[in-house]
Amino acid sequence: MTHGMRSDTHTPHFGGGEDWRDTAVRYALLPLRIFLGVTFIYAGLDKLTDSAFMQDAGSGSIGDMMRAIRDSSAIPALVDLSLKNPVAFGYTIAFGELAVGIGTLLGLFARLAALGGALISLSLWLTVSWASDPYYYGNDLAYLMAWIPLVLAGAPLLSMDAALRSRRRQRSGGYR
């Protein structure tokens, strides 16, 4: 007696369409996009609306925070660079976070937005949270790792990038 081996791992719904697992795979990055987008928008707005943060010195200021972490950072020269004008650096980070968050939520230039988010997270990990011990207490490394799938995949669904790609396909006769 001969036994056949099944190669399929799941069967589709009645009607031959995709099953729920295929749909889940297609939308797998959407919760990550929403979380990172909302979080970075919130972080940017939080910095911009905190009058104490956007100061060269004083309790809760960007200047005092950068001076406090300078000697424990992985790259003190990067902190020194930010200390030349801490307020401008604070605004740069805040507006960068806003741009990254908005781009990620809308899925507009999604890979570029994700790369920006990864670079912000990398710079914060190498400076602000570098001294976290054990390393997993610092959240910037986790954010850096969370951005990588979005850098690689972009925002293929429910995004401005997908809408623009579809529009280009229609204009070129569907061959792109």
mmCIF file of C-alpha atoms in Angstrom, residues 29-43 96-125 139-155:
data_model
loop_
_atom_site.group_PDB
_atom_site.id
_atom_site.type_symbol
_atom_site.label_atom_id
_atom_site.label_comp_id
_atom_site.label_asym_id
_atom_site.label_seq_id
_atom_site.Cartn_x
_atom_site.Cartn_y
_atom_site.Cartn_z
ATOM 1 C CA LEU A 29 3.414 44.482 10.046
ATOM 2 C CA LEU A 30 0.387 46.750 10.423
ATOM 3 C CA PRO A 31 0.255 46.604 14.265
ATOM 4 C CA LEU A 32 3.981 47.377 14.392
ATOM 5 C CA ARG A 33 3.499 50.325 12.021
ATOM 6 C CA ILE A 34 0.658 51.692 14.132
ATOM 7 C CA PHE A 35 2.550 51.258 17.404
ATOM 8 C CA LEU A 36 5.782 52.833 16.176
ATOM 9 C CA GLY A 37 3.988 55.615 14.315
ATOM 10 C CA VAL A 38 1.838 56.611 17.282
ATOM 11 C CA THR A 39 4.757 56.273 19.717
ATOM 12 C CA PHE A 40 7.080 58.475 17.675
ATOM 13 C CA ILE A 41 4.386 61.108 17.087
ATOM 14 C CA TYR A 42 3.698 61.134 20.820
ATOM 15 C CA ALA A 43 7.429 61.367 21.647
ATOM 16 C CA GLY A 96 12.506 63.973 13.322
ATOM 17 C CA GLU A 97 10.294 61.836 15.547
ATOM 18 C CA LEU A 98 7.200 63.607 14.238
ATOM 19 C CA ALA A 99 8.224 63.115 10.606
ATOM 20 C CA VAL A 100 9.062 59.452 11.200
ATOM 21 C CA GLY A 101 5.800 58.840 13.076
ATOM 22 C CA ILE A 102 3.607 60.536 10.484
ATOM 23 C CA GLY A 103 5.399 58.834 7.580
ATOM 24 C CA THR A 104 5.060 55.466 9.301
ATOM 25 C CA LEU A 105 1.369 55.857 10.152
ATOM 26 C CA LEU A 106 0.456 57.079 6.687
ATOM 27 C CA GLY A 107 2.803 54.659 4.984
ATOM 28 C CA LEU A 108 4.284 57.552 3.005
ATOM 29 C CA PHE A 109 7.929 56.944 2.071
ATOM 30 C CA ALA A 110 7.583 54.147 4.602
ATOM 31 C CA ARG A 111 11.051 52.641 4.182
ATOM 32 C CA LEU A 112 12.665 56.060 4.490
ATOM 33 C CA ALA A 113 10.556 56.845 7.566
ATOM 34 C CA ALA A 114 11.509 53.490 9.106
ATOM 35 C CA LEU A 115 15.178 54.137 8.359
ATOM 36 C CA GLY A 116 14.838 57.512 10.082
ATOM 37 C CA GLY A 117 13.223 55.811 13.077
ATOM 38 C CA ALA A 118 15.998 53.218 13.175
ATOM 39 C CA LEU A 119 18.682 55.932 13.061
ATOM 40 C CA ILE A 120 17.009 57.922 15.843
ATOM 41 C CA SER A 121 16.716 54.758 17.939
ATOM 42 C CA LEU A 122 20.341 53.835 17.216
ATOM 43 C CA SER A 123 21.602 57.274 18.223
ATOM 44 C CA LEU A 124 19.537 57.211 21.421
ATOM 45 C CA TRP A 125 20.750 53.689 22.232
ATOM 46 C CA ASN A 139 14.181 50.446 25.307
ATOM 47 C CA ASP A 140 16.046 52.136 22.438
ATOM 48 C CA LEU A 141 17.667 48.887 21.318
ATOM 49 C CA ALA A 142 14.243 47.220 21.160
ATOM 50 C CA TYR A 143 12.910 50.136 19.082
ATOM 51 C CA LEU A 144 15.891 49.813 16.743
ATOM 52 C CA MET A 145 15.114 46.119 16.212
ATOM 53 C CA ALA A 146 11.404 46.898 15.706
ATOM 54 C CA TRP A 147 12.207 49.334 12.889
ATOM 55 C CA ILE A 148 14.219 46.797 10.880
ATOM 56 C CA PRO A 149 11.233 44.807 9.465
ATOM 57 C CA LEU A 150 9.672 48.082 8.317
ATOM 58 C CA VAL A 151 12.944 49.183 6.698
ATOM 59 C CA LEU A 152 12.994 45.874 4.798
ATOM 60 C CA ALA A 153 9.298 45.561 3.908
ATOM 61 C CA GLY A 154 8.017 49.129 3.833
ATOM 62 C CA ALA A 155 4.257 49.517 4.037
#
